Structures are given as C-alpha cells and as structure tokens.
mmCIF file of N, CA and C in Angstrom:
data_model
loop_
_atom_site.group_PDB
_atom_site.id
_atom_site.type_symbol
_atom_site.label_atom_id
_atom_site.label_comp_id
_atom_site.label_asym_id
_atom_site.label_seq_id
_atom_site.Cartn_x
_atom_site.Cartn_y
_atom_site.Cartn_z
ATOM 1 N N MET U 15 -36.971 -44.577 3.230
ATOM 2 C CA MET U 15 -36.431 -44.331 2.204
ATOM 3 C C MET U 15 -36.488 -45.181 1.287
ATOM 4 N N ILE U 16 -36.489 -44.801 0.054
ATOM 5 C CA ILE U 16 -36.133 -45.686 -1.017
ATOM 6 C C ILE U 16 -34.812 -45.109 -1.808
ATOM 7 N N GLU U 17 -34.076 -46.157 -2.325
ATOM 8 C CA GLU U 17 -33.049 -45.709 -2.788
ATOM 9 C C GLU U 17 -32.532 -46.871 -4.005
ATOM 10 N N ILE U 18 -32.352 -46.252 -5.228
ATOM 11 C CA ILE U 18 -32.038 -47.274 -6.076
ATOM 12 C C ILE U 18 -30.753 -46.692 -6.884
ATOM 13 N N LYS U 19 -29.791 -47.418 -7.318
ATOM 14 C CA LYS U 19 -28.582 -47.120 -7.863
ATOM 15 C C LYS U 19 -28.348 -47.853 -9.104
ATOM 16 N N ASP U 20 -28.049 -47.147 -10.123
ATOM 17 C CA ASP U 20 -27.347 -47.671 -11.359
ATOM 18 C C ASP U 20 -28.328 -48.790 -11.983
ATOM 19 N N VAL U 21 -29.700 -48.414 -11.730
ATOM 20 C CA VAL U 21 -30.825 -49.476 -12.296
ATOM 21 C C VAL U 21 -30.706 -49.457 -13.912
ATOM 22 N N SER U 22 -30.679 -50.738 -14.396
ATOM 23 C CA SER U 22 -30.994 -50.611 -15.877
ATOM 24 C C SER U 22 -31.893 -51.707 -16.150
ATOM 25 N N PHE U 23 -32.822 -51.653 -17.356
ATOM 26 C CA PHE U 23 -33.761 -52.491 -17.628
ATOM 27 C C PHE U 23 -33.908 -52.333 -19.046
ATOM 28 N N SER U 24 -34.144 -53.727 -19.714
ATOM 29 C CA SER U 24 -34.666 -53.716 -21.037
ATOM 30 C C SER U 24 -35.749 -54.971 -21.165
ATOM 31 N N TYR U 25 -36.593 -54.687 -21.968
ATOM 32 C CA TYR U 25 -37.636 -55.782 -22.363
ATOM 33 C C TYR U 25 -36.916 -56.811 -23.370
ATOM 34 N N LYS U 26 -37.242 -58.202 -23.441
ATOM 35 C CA LYS U 26 -36.690 -59.036 -24.264
ATOM 36 C C LYS U 26 -36.955 -58.744 -25.585
ATOM 37 N N GLN U 27 -38.122 -58.269 -26.057
ATOM 38 C CA GLN U 27 -38.395 -58.011 -27.348
ATOM 39 C C GLN U 27 -37.831 -56.693 -28.147
ATOM 40 N N THR U 28 -36.996 -55.858 -27.199
ATOM 41 C CA THR U 28 -36.227 -54.558 -27.780
ATOM 42 C C THR U 28 -35.099 -54.850 -28.070
ATOM 43 N N ASP U 29 -34.462 -56.318 -28.237
ATOM 44 C CA ASP U 29 -33.373 -56.613 -28.971
ATOM 45 C C ASP U 29 -31.986 -55.767 -28.139
ATOM 46 N N GLY U 30 -32.209 -55.690 -26.680
ATOM 47 C CA GLY U 30 -31.102 -55.178 -26.001
ATOM 48 C C GLY U 30 -31.177 -53.461 -25.639
ATOM 49 N N MET U 31 -31.967 -52.977 -26.626
ATOM 50 C CA MET U 31 -32.081 -51.516 -26.250
ATOM 51 C C MET U 31 -32.770 -51.274 -24.620
ATOM 52 N N LYS U 32 -32.029 -50.566 -24.043
ATOM 53 C CA LYS U 32 -32.537 -50.288 -22.766
ATOM 54 C C LYS U 32 -33.605 -49.139 -22.488
ATOM 55 N N GLN U 33 -34.571 -49.588 -21.922
ATOM 56 C CA GLN U 33 -35.506 -48.445 -21.530
ATOM 57 C C GLN U 33 -35.318 -47.691 -20.311
ATOM 58 N N LEU U 34 -34.397 -48.338 -19.385
ATOM 59 C CA LEU U 34 -34.000 -47.517 -18.331
ATOM 60 C C LEU U 34 -32.457 -47.939 -18.227
ATOM 61 N N LYS U 35 -31.711 -46.901 -18.171
ATOM 62 C CA LYS U 35 -30.224 -47.059 -18.118
ATOM 63 C C LYS U 35 -29.382 -46.287 -17.060
ATOM 64 N N ASP U 36 -28.797 -46.931 -16.147
ATOM 65 C CA ASP U 36 -28.163 -46.084 -15.024
ATOM 66 C C ASP U 36 -28.849 -45.160 -14.258
ATOM 67 N N ILE U 37 -30.056 -45.668 -13.902
ATOM 68 C CA ILE U 37 -31.035 -44.682 -13.153
ATOM 69 C C ILE U 37 -30.596 -44.491 -11.640
ATOM 70 N N ASN U 38 -30.646 -43.619 -11.157
ATOM 71 C CA ASN U 38 -30.220 -43.349 -9.562
ATOM 72 C C ASN U 38 -31.510 -42.504 -9.239
ATOM 73 N N LEU U 39 -31.989 -42.820 -7.960
ATOM 74 C CA LEU U 39 -33.300 -42.355 -7.326
ATOM 75 C C LEU U 39 -33.049 -42.397 -5.864
ATOM 76 N N ASN U 40 -33.350 -41.342 -5.037
ATOM 77 C CA ASN U 40 -33.525 -41.233 -3.528
ATOM 78 C C ASN U 40 -34.756 -40.582 -3.228
ATOM 79 N N ILE U 41 -35.447 -41.242 -2.536
ATOM 80 C CA ILE U 41 -36.816 -40.463 -1.979
ATOM 81 C C ILE U 41 -36.965 -40.853 -0.599
ATOM 82 N N ASN U 42 -36.887 -39.835 0.239
ATOM 83 C CA ASN U 42 -36.869 -39.689 1.608
ATOM 84 C C ASN U 42 -38.329 -39.958 2.149
ATOM 85 N N LYS U 43 -38.470 -40.581 3.536
ATOM 86 C CA LYS U 43 -39.766 -40.726 4.150
ATOM 87 C C LYS U 43 -40.426 -39.366 3.964
ATOM 88 N N GLY U 44 -41.737 -39.254 3.565
ATOM 89 C CA GLY U 44 -42.513 -38.317 3.587
ATOM 90 C C GLY U 44 -42.279 -37.441 2.355
ATOM 91 N N GLU U 45 -41.451 -37.784 1.493
ATOM 92 C CA GLU U 45 -41.136 -36.915 0.434
ATOM 93 C C GLU U 45 -42.010 -37.092 -0.726
ATOM 94 N N VAL U 46 -42.524 -36.404 -1.670
ATOM 95 C CA VAL U 46 -43.368 -36.524 -2.730
ATOM 96 C C VAL U 46 -42.730 -36.277 -3.836
ATOM 97 N N ILE U 47 -42.722 -36.886 -4.818
ATOM 98 C CA ILE U 47 -42.006 -36.850 -6.107
ATOM 99 C C ILE U 47 -42.863 -36.858 -7.430
ATOM 100 N N CYS U 48 -42.448 -36.234 -8.394
ATOM 101 C CA CYS U 48 -43.319 -36.521 -9.715
ATOM 102 C C CYS U 48 -42.372 -37.020 -10.754
ATOM 103 N N LEU U 49 -42.815 -37.866 -11.430
ATOM 104 C CA LEU U 49 -42.136 -38.383 -12.661
ATOM 105 C C LEU U 49 -42.592 -38.017 -13.952
ATOM 106 N N ALA U 50 -41.814 -37.178 -14.655
ATOM 107 C CA ALA U 50 -42.320 -36.399 -15.927
ATOM 108 C C ALA U 50 -41.467 -36.932 -17.009
ATOM 109 N N GLY U 51 -41.893 -37.209 -18.096
ATOM 110 C CA GLY U 51 -41.160 -37.306 -19.210
ATOM 111 C C GLY U 51 -41.986 -37.575 -20.517
ATOM 112 N N ALA U 52 -41.586 -37.645 -21.548
ATOM 113 C CA ALA U 52 -42.157 -38.003 -22.912
ATOM 114 C C ALA U 52 -42.508 -39.572 -22.795
ATOM 115 N N SER U 53 -43.696 -39.715 -23.568
ATOM 116 C CA SER U 53 -44.299 -41.071 -23.736
ATOM 117 C C SER U 53 -43.238 -41.936 -24.093
ATOM 118 N N GLY U 54 -43.259 -43.265 -23.212
ATOM 119 C CA GLY U 54 -42.264 -44.202 -23.855
ATOM 120 C C GLY U 54 -40.778 -44.108 -23.178
ATOM 121 N N CYS U 55 -40.455 -43.163 -22.249
ATOM 122 C CA CYS U 55 -39.240 -42.823 -21.816
ATOM 123 C C CYS U 55 -38.932 -43.716 -20.562
ATOM 124 N N GLY U 56 -40.045 -44.486 -20.107
ATOM 125 C CA GLY U 56 -39.487 -45.517 -19.003
ATOM 126 C C GLY U 56 -40.329 -45.186 -17.390
ATOM 127 N N LYS U 57 -41.045 -44.160 -17.477
ATOM 128 C CA LYS U 57 -41.903 -43.879 -16.269
ATOM 129 C C LYS U 57 -42.581 -44.799 -15.635
ATOM 130 N N SER U 58 -43.309 -45.582 -16.362
ATOM 131 C CA SER U 58 -44.139 -46.749 -16.149
ATOM 132 C C SER U 58 -43.310 -47.867 -15.762
ATOM 133 N N THR U 59 -42.338 -48.254 -16.478
ATOM 134 C CA THR U 59 -41.369 -49.226 -16.218
ATOM 135 C C THR U 59 -40.667 -49.025 -14.867
ATOM 136 N N LEU U 60 -40.077 -47.850 -14.640
ATOM 137 C CA LEU U 60 -39.644 -47.728 -13.218
ATOM 138 C C LEU U 60 -40.557 -47.949 -12.284
ATOM 139 N N ILE U 61 -41.595 -47.557 -12.335
ATOM 140 C CA ILE U 61 -42.680 -47.678 -11.020
ATOM 141 C C ILE U 61 -42.990 -49.128 -10.949
ATOM 142 N N ARG U 62 -43.121 -49.980 -12.028
ATOM 143 C CA ARG U 62 -43.363 -51.342 -11.980
ATOM 144 C C ARG U 62 -42.127 -52.146 -11.391
ATOM 145 N N LEU U 63 -40.928 -51.637 -11.765
ATOM 146 C CA LEU U 63 -39.739 -52.252 -11.054
ATOM 147 C C LEU U 63 -39.853 -52.040 -9.449
ATOM 148 N N LEU U 64 -40.192 -50.643 -9.073
ATOM 149 C CA LEU U 64 -39.905 -50.505 -7.822
ATOM 150 C C LEU U 64 -41.353 -51.319 -7.055
ATOM 151 N N ASN U 65 -42.318 -51.450 -7.632
ATOM 152 C CA ASN U 65 -43.352 -52.171 -7.051
ATOM 153 C C ASN U 65 -43.205 -53.695 -7.091
ATOM 154 N N GLY U 66 -42.254 -54.158 -7.719
ATOM 155 C CA GLY U 66 -42.039 -55.566 -7.801
ATOM 156 C C GLY U 66 -42.957 -56.285 -9.045
ATOM 157 N N ILE U 67 -43.474 -55.592 -9.565
ATOM 158 C CA ILE U 67 -44.435 -56.199 -10.771
ATOM 159 C C ILE U 67 -43.710 -56.600 -12.053
ATOM 160 N N ILE U 68 -42.328 -55.967 -12.259
ATOM 161 C CA ILE U 68 -41.411 -56.724 -12.987
ATOM 162 C C ILE U 68 -40.311 -56.947 -12.119
ATOM 163 N N PRO U 69 -40.235 -58.445 -12.125
ATOM 164 C CA PRO U 69 -39.281 -58.859 -11.000
ATOM 165 C C PRO U 69 -37.943 -58.912 -11.182
ATOM 166 N N THR U 70 -37.278 -58.840 -12.434
ATOM 167 C CA THR U 70 -35.952 -58.939 -12.576
ATOM 168 C C THR U 70 -35.465 -57.944 -13.127
ATOM 169 N N PHE U 71 -34.306 -57.330 -12.501
ATOM 170 C CA PHE U 71 -33.712 -56.071 -13.240
ATOM 171 C C PHE U 71 -32.184 -56.235 -12.758
ATOM 172 N N PHE U 72 -31.409 -55.225 -13.193
ATOM 173 C CA PHE U 72 -29.885 -55.324 -12.717
ATOM 174 C C PHE U 72 -29.732 -53.775 -12.116
ATOM 175 N N SER U 73 -29.274 -53.911 -10.922
ATOM 176 C CA SER U 73 -28.736 -52.556 -10.256
ATOM 177 C C SER U 73 -27.615 -52.989 -9.563
ATOM 178 N N ARG U 74 -26.975 -52.152 -9.057
ATOM 179 C CA ARG U 74 -25.859 -52.294 -8.187
ATOM 180 C C ARG U 74 -26.324 -51.911 -6.389
#
C-alpha cells in the first residue's frame, strides 16, 4: 500500500507558489490508478516525489 497525507511541494524558483498542495492518496496492493490533469498541474512532480527523485517535501 502507498499512502500519502497532506503532501505539499513547491520548486524554489516559483516564489512559494505550490505545485502540489495538501494532496492525499491511497493506493492498495494490486490496484491500478491513472493520474490525469492539465499540463503543469503536478502529475509528474507527484510521481517524482513518490519515487524519491525529488528528495525533500512536506507531508504529515
């Protein structure tokens, strides 16, 4: 199971504008999900955070 709660993230060069704000996600073992949204909404950023490619972020 993958579970994240209240994840927020912003890149340094965006002057504090958050690409992700208070994201909650639960993925159960064997479950397949799809991330969909407009360009620039944070889909790739979320995947990079989950994979550890972006090492630092705030969550509860």
